[in-house]
Tab-separated table of C-alpha atoms in Angstrom:
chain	number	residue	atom	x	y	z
A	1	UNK	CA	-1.880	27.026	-20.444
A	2	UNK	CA	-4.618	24.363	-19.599
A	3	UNK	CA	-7.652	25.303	-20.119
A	4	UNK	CA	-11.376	23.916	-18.076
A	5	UNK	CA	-11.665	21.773	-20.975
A	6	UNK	CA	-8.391	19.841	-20.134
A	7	UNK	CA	-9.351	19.791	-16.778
A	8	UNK	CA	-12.471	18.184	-17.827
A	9	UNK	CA	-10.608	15.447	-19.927
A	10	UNK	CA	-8.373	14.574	-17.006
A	11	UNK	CA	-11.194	14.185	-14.497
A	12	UNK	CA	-12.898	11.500	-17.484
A	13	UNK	CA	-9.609	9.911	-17.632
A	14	UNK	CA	-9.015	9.651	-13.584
A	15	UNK	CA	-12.754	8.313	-13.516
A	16	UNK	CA	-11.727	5.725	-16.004
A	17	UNK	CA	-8.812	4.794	-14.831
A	18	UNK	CA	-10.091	4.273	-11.330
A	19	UNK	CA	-12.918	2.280	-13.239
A	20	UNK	CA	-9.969	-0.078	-15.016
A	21	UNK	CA	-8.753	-0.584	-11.480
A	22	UNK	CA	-12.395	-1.222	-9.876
A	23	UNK	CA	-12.756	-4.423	-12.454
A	24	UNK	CA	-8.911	-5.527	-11.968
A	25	UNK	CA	-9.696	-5.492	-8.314
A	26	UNK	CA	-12.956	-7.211	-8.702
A	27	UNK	CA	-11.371	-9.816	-10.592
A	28	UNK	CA	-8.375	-10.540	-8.660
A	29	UNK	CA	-10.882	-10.612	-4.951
A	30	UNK	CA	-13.258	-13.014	-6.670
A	31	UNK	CA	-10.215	-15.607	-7.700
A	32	UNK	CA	-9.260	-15.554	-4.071
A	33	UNK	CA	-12.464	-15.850	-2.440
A	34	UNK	CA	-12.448	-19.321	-4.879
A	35	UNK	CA	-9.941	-20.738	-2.984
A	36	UNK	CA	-8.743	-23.373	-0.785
A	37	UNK	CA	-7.019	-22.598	2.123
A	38	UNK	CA	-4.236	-25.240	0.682
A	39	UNK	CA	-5.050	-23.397	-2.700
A	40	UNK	CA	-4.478	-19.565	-0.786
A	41	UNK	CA	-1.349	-20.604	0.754
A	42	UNK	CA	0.067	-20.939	-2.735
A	43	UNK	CA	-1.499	-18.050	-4.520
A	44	UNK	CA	-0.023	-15.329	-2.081
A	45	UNK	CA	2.458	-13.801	-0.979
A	46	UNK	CA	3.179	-10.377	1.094
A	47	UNK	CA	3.176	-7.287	-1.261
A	48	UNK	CA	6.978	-6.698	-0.178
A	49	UNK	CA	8.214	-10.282	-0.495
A	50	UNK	CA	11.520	-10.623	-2.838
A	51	UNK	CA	9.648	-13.695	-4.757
A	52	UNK	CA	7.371	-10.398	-6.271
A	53	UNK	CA	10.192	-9.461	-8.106
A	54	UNK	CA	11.708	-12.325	-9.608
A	55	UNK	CA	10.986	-13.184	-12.779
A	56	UNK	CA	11.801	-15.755	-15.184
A	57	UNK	CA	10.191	-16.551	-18.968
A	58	UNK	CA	11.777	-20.562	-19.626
A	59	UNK	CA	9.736	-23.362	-18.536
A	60	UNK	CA	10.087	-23.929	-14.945
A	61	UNK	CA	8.992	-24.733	-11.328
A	62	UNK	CA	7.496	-21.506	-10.155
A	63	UNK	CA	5.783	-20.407	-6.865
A	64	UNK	CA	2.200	-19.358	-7.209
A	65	UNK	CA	-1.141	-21.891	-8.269
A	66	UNK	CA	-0.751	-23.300	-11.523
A	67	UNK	CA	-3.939	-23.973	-13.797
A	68	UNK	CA	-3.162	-27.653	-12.958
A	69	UNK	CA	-4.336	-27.116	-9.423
A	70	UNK	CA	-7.723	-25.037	-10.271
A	71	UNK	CA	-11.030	-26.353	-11.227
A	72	UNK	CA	-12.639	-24.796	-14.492
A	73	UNK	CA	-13.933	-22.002	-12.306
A	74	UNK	CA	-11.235	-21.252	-10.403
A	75	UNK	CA	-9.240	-21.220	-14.167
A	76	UNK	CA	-11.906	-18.859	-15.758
A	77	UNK	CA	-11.728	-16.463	-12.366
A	78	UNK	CA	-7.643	-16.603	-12.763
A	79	UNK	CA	-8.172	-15.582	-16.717
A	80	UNK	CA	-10.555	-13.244	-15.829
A	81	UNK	CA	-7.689	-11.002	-13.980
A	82	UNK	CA	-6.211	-11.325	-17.085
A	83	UNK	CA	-8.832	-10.485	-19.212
A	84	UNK	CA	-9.591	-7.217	-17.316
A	85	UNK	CA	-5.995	-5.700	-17.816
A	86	UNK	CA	-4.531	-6.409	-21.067
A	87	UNK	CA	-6.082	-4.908	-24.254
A	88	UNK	CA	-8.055	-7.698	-26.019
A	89	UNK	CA	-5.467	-8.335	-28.366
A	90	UNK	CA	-2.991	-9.121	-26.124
A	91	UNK	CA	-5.283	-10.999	-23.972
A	92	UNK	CA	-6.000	-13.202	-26.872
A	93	UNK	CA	-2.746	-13.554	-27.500
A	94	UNK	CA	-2.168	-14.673	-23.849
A	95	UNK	CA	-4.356	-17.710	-24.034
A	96	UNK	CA	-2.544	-18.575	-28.070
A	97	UNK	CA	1.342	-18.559	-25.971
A	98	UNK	CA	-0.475	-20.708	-23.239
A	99	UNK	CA	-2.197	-22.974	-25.776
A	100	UNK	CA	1.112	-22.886	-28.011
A	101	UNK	CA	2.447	-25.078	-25.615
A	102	UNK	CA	0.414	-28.253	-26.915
A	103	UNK	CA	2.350	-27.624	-30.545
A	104	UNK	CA	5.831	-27.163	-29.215
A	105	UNK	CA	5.712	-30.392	-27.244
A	106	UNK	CA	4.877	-32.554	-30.629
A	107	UNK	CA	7.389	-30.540	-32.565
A	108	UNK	CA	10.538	-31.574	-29.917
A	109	UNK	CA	9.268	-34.714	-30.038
A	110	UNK	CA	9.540	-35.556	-33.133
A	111	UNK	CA	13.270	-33.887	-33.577
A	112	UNK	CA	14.289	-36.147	-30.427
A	113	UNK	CA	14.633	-33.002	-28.282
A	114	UNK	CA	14.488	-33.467	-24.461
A	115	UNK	CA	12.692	-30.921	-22.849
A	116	UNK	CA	10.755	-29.403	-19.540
A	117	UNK	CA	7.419	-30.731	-19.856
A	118	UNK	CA	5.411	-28.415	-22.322
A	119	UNK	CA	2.349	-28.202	-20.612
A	120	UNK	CA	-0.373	-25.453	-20.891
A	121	UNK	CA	-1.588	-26.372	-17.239
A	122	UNK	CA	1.705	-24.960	-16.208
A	123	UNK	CA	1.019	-21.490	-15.835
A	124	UNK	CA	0.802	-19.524	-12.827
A	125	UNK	CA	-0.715	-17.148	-11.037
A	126	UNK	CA	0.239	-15.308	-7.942
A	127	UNK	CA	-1.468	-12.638	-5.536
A	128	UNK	CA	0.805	-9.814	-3.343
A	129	UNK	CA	-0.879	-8.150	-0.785
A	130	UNK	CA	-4.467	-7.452	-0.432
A	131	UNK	CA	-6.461	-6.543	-3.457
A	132	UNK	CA	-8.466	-2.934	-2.761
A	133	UNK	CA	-6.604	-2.713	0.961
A	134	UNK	CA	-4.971	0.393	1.653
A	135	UNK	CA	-1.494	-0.653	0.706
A	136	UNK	CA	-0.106	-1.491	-2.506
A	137	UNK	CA	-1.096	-5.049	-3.526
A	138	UNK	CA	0.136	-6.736	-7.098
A	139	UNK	CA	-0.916	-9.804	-9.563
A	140	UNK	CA	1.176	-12.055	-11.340
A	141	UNK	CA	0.608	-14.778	-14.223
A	142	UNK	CA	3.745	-16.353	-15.345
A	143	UNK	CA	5.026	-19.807	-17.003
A	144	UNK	CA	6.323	-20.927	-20.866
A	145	UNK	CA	6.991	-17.336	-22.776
A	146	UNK	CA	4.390	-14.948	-20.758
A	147	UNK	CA	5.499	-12.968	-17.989
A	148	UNK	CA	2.585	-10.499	-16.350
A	149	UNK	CA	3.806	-7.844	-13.540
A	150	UNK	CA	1.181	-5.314	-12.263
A	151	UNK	CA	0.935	-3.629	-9.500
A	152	UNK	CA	-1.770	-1.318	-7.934
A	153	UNK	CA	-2.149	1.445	-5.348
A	154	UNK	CA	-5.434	3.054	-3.981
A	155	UNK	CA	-7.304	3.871	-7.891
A	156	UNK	CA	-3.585	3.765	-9.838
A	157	UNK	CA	-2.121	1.251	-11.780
A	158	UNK	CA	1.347	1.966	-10.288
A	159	UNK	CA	3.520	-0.713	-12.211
A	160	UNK	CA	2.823	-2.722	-15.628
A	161	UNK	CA	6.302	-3.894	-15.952
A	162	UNK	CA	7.729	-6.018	-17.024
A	163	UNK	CA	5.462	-7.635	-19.616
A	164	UNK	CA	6.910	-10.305	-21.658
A	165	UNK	CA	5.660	-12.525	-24.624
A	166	UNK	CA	7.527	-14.979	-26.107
A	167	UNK	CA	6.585	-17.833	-29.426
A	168	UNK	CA	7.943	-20.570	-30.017
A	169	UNK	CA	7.552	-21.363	-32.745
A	170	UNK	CA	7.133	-17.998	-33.998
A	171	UNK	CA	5.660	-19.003	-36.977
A	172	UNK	CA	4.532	-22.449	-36.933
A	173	UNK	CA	5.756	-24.380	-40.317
A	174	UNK	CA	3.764	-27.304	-40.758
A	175	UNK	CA	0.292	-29.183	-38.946
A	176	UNK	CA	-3.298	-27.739	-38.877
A	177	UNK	CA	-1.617	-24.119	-37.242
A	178	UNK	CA	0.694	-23.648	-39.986
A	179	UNK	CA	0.998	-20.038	-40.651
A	180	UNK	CA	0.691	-19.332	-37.210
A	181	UNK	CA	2.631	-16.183	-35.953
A	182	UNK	CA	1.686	-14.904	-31.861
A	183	UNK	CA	3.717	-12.451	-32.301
A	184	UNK	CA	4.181	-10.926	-36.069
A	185	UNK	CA	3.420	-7.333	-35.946
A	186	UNK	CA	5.986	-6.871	-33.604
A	187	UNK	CA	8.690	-9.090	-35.895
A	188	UNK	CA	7.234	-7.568	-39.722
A	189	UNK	CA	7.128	-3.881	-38.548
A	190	UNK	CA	10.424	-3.833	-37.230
A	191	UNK	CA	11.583	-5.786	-40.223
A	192	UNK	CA	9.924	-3.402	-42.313
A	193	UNK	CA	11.407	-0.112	-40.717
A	194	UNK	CA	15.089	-1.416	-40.520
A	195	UNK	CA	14.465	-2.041	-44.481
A	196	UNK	CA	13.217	0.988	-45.005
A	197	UNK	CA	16.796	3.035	-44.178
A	198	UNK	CA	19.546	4.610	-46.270
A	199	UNK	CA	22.693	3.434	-45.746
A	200	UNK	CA	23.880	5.874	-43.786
A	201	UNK	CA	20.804	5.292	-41.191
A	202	UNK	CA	21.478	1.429	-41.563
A	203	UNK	CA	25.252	1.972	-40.528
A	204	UNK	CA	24.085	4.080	-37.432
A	205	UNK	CA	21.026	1.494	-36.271
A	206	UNK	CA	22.993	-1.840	-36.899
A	207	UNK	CA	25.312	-1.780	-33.974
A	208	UNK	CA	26.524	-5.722	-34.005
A	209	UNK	CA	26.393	-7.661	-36.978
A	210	UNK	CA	25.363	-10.528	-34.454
A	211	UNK	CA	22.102	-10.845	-32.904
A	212	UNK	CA	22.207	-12.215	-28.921
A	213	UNK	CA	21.006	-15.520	-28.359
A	214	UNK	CA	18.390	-13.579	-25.670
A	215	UNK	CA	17.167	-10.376	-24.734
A	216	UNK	CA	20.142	-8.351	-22.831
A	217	UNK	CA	17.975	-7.771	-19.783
A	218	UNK	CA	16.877	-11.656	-19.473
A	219	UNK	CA	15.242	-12.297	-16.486
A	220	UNK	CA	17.014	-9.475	-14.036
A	221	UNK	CA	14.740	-7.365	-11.962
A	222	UNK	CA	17.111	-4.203	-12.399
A	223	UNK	CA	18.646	-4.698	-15.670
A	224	UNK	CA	21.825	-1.624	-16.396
A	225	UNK	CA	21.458	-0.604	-20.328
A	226	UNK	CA	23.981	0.947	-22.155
A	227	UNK	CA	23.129	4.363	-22.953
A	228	UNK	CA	20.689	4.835	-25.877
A	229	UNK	CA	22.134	3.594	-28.794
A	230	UNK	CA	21.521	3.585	-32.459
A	231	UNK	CA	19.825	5.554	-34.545
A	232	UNK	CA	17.372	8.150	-33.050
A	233	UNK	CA	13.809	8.805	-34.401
A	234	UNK	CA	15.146	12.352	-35.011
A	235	UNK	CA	17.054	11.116	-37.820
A	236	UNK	CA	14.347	9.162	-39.601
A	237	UNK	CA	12.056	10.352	-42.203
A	238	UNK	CA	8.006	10.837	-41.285
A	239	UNK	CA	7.086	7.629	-42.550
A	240	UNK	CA	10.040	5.409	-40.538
A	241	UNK	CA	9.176	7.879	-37.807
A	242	UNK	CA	5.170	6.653	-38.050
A	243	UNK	CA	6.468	2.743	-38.357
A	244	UNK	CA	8.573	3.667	-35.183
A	245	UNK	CA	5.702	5.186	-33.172
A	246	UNK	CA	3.697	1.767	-34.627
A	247	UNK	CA	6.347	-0.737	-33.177
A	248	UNK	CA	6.187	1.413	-29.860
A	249	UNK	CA	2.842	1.445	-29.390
A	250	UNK	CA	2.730	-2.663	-29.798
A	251	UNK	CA	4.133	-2.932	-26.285
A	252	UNK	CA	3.163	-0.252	-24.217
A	253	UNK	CA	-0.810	-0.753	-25.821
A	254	UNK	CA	-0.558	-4.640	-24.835
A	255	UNK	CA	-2.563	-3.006	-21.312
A	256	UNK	CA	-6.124	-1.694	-21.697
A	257	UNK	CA	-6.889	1.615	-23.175
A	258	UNK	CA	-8.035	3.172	-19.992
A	259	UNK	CA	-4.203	2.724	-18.263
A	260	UNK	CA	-2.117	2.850	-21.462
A	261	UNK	CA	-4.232	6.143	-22.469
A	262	UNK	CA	-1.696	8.361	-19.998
A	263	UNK	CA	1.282	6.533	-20.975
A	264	UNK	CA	0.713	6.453	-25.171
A	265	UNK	CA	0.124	10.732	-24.307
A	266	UNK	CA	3.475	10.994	-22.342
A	267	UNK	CA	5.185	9.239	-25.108
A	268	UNK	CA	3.628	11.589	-28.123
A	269	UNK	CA	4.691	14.418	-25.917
A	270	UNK	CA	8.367	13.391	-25.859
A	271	UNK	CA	8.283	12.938	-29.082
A	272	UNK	CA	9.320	9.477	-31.171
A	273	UNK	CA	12.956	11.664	-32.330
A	274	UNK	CA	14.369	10.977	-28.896
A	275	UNK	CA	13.472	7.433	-29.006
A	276	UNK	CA	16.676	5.318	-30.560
A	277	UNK	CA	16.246	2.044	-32.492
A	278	UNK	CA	19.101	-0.335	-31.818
A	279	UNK	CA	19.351	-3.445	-34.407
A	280	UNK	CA	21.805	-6.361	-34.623
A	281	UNK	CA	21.814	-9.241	-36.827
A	282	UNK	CA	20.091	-10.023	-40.025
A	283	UNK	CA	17.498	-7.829	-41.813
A	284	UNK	CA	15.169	-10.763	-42.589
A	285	UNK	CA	12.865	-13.371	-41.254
A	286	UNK	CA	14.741	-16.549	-40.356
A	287	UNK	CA	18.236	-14.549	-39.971
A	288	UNK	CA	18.819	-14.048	-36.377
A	289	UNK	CA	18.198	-10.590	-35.409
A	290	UNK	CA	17.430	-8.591	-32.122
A	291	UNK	CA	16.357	-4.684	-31.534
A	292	UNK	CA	16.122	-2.649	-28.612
A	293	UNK	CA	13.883	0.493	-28.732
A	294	UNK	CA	14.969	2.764	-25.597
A	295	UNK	CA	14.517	6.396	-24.492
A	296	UNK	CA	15.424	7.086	-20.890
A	297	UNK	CA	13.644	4.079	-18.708
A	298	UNK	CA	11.722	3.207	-21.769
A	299	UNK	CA	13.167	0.182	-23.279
A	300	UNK	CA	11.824	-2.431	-25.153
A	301	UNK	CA	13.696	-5.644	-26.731
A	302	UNK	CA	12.972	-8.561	-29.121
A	303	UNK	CA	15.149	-11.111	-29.990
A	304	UNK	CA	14.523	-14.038	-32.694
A	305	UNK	CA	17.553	-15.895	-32.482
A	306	UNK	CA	17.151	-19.497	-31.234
A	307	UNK	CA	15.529	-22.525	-33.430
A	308	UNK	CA	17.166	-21.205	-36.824
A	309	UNK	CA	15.705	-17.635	-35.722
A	310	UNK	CA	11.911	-18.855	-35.161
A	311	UNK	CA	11.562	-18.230	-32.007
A	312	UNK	CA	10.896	-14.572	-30.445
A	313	UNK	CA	11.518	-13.055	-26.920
A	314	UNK	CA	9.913	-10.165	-26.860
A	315	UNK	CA	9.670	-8.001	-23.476
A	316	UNK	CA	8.759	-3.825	-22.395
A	317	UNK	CA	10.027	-2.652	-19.226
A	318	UNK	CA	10.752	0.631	-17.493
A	319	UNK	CA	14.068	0.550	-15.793
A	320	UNK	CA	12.900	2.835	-12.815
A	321	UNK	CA	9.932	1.684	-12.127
A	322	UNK	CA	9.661	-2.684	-12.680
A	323	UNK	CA	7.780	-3.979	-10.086
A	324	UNK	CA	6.802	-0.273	-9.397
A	325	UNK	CA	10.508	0.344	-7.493
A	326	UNK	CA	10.003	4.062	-7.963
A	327	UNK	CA	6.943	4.306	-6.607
A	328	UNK	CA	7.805	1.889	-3.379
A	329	UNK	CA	10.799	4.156	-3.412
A	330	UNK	CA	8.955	7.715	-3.075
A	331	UNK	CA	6.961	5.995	-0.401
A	332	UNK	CA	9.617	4.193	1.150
A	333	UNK	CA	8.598	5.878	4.665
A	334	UNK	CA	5.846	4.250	5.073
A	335	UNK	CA	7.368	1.014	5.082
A	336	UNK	CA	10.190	1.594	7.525
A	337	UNK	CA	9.681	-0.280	10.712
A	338	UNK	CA	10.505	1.664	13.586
């Protein structure tokens, strides 16, 4: 039974939310009006255009302006889209994969490696639609190891999916960033929870003694799962259950409070025992190893396989609605052409 309090709380959280969108909005109409025409052409694209849902994390030639085209202003209105979606963390974290670029490209150097040019100019950002129009628009910032999808609808955040970060090298090993690690919580927890299991749970989590050399979903804009696998959060004790409900709440809070808030509640709701933690490989740091945390369209999946395991793929998507495909779905009226 709800009571006028909840009703209360849900009209705050609508007013927030709306709020979050306002700035997103904001940001994303400001980096436009800073453009070229020659600039504009590049930046977007029509909200229902098949480039908005490819995706691809490697270093690459992409669509979209890359920093390497924008003057300082137009590069501080770009991160500034940025800025006003993630949580600060991961926003920080953003701009440490982007600047992580300029230690990679010494490191292959020097071990004679021939590579894609590892540039931090090389990241890209795209526009779909019309930000605050009527119809869905979307933004997207993508190069080297980060991979930003969002997509908005009247005052809703209607897709965050799918948001992947990726360090290489995970830990950095020597030079004035050693000790480096982007992405550590979400390597240590999960090395800390699969430790932390009898046997018995070990034998029902481990499910290859191999760890893929990626993620299983790599780049695909629909990726098919096998059903949940491993062992289920109903089978843990409260403390792996808490470290489970920790390594969950690394992804899906990687978006600001205000749109992860409804999300985060959903997930307490269902309850961490139906979520199932999937592990293959090695149970330490520089032993390949990979898990996949999935419930339903939930899924999330890290891999640290490649460069004697020390370098991480990490990604959070939700199978029905990537690109916000359910959504577009429900609403798929409006878009027929008659």
């Amino acid at each position: 039974m709800s009571t006028d309090h909840d009703h209360d709380h849900d009209h705050d959280h609508g007013h927030e939310r709306a709020h979050a969108v306002g700035e997103i909005t904001q940001a994303a109409s400001a980096f436009l009006g800073s453009l070229s025409a020659d600039q504009k052409a590049k930046a977007t694209f029509h909200y229902l255009d098949g480039e908005r849902i490819f995706w691809y994390y490697p270093p690459m030639n992409r669509h979209g302006l890359p920093l390497r085209d924008m003057d300082e202003n137009q590069r501080s209105l770009a991160m500034a889209i940025v800025e006003k979606t993630l949580d600060p963390v991961a926003y920080h974290r953003t701009k440490q994969i982007i600047d992580h670029e300029s230690i990679l490209g010494p490191i292959e150097k020097e071990a004679g490696v021939i590579s894609f040019s590892r540039n931090p100019e090389l990241y890209y950002w795209t526009i779909f639609g019309e930000p605050g129009g009527e119809d869905p628009w979307g933004w997207r910032a993508e190069g080297h190891h980060v991979s930003l999808h969002f997509s908005i609808w009247g005052d809703k955040i209607i897709a965050t999916t799918p948001f992947f970060f990726g360090a290489n090298p995970a830990e950095v090993l020597k030079g004035d960033q050693a000790g480096l690690r982007i992405l550590s919580n979400r390597e240590d927890m999960a090395l800390e929870l699969i430790n932390s299991l009898d046997s018995g749970q070990r034998t029902r989590a481990i499910v290859e003694d191999d760890a893929p050399w990626d993620i299983y979903s790599y780049n695909s804009s629909k990726p098919v799962f096998p059903k949940e696998e491993g062992l289920p959060g109903s089978q843990m004790n409260g403390t792996q259950q808490e470290m489970l409900m920790s390594l969950i709440t690394e992804y899906v809070t990687q978006v600001r409070h205000d749109i992860s808030h409804d999300k985060m509640t959903a997930i307490q709701e269902e309850g961490v025992g139906n979520f199932h933690l999937a592990w293959a490989g090695g149970t330490e740091a520089f032993k390949g190893h990979y898990y996949r945390i999935h419930s339903g369209s939930f899924v999330v999946e890290y891999d640290n396989v490649q460069n004697g395991a020390n370098h991480i793929h990490s990604v959070i998507r939700d199978v029905d609605n990537d690109f916000a495909s359910d959504v577009m779905r429900e609403h798929h009226l409006m878009y027929h052409v008659l």
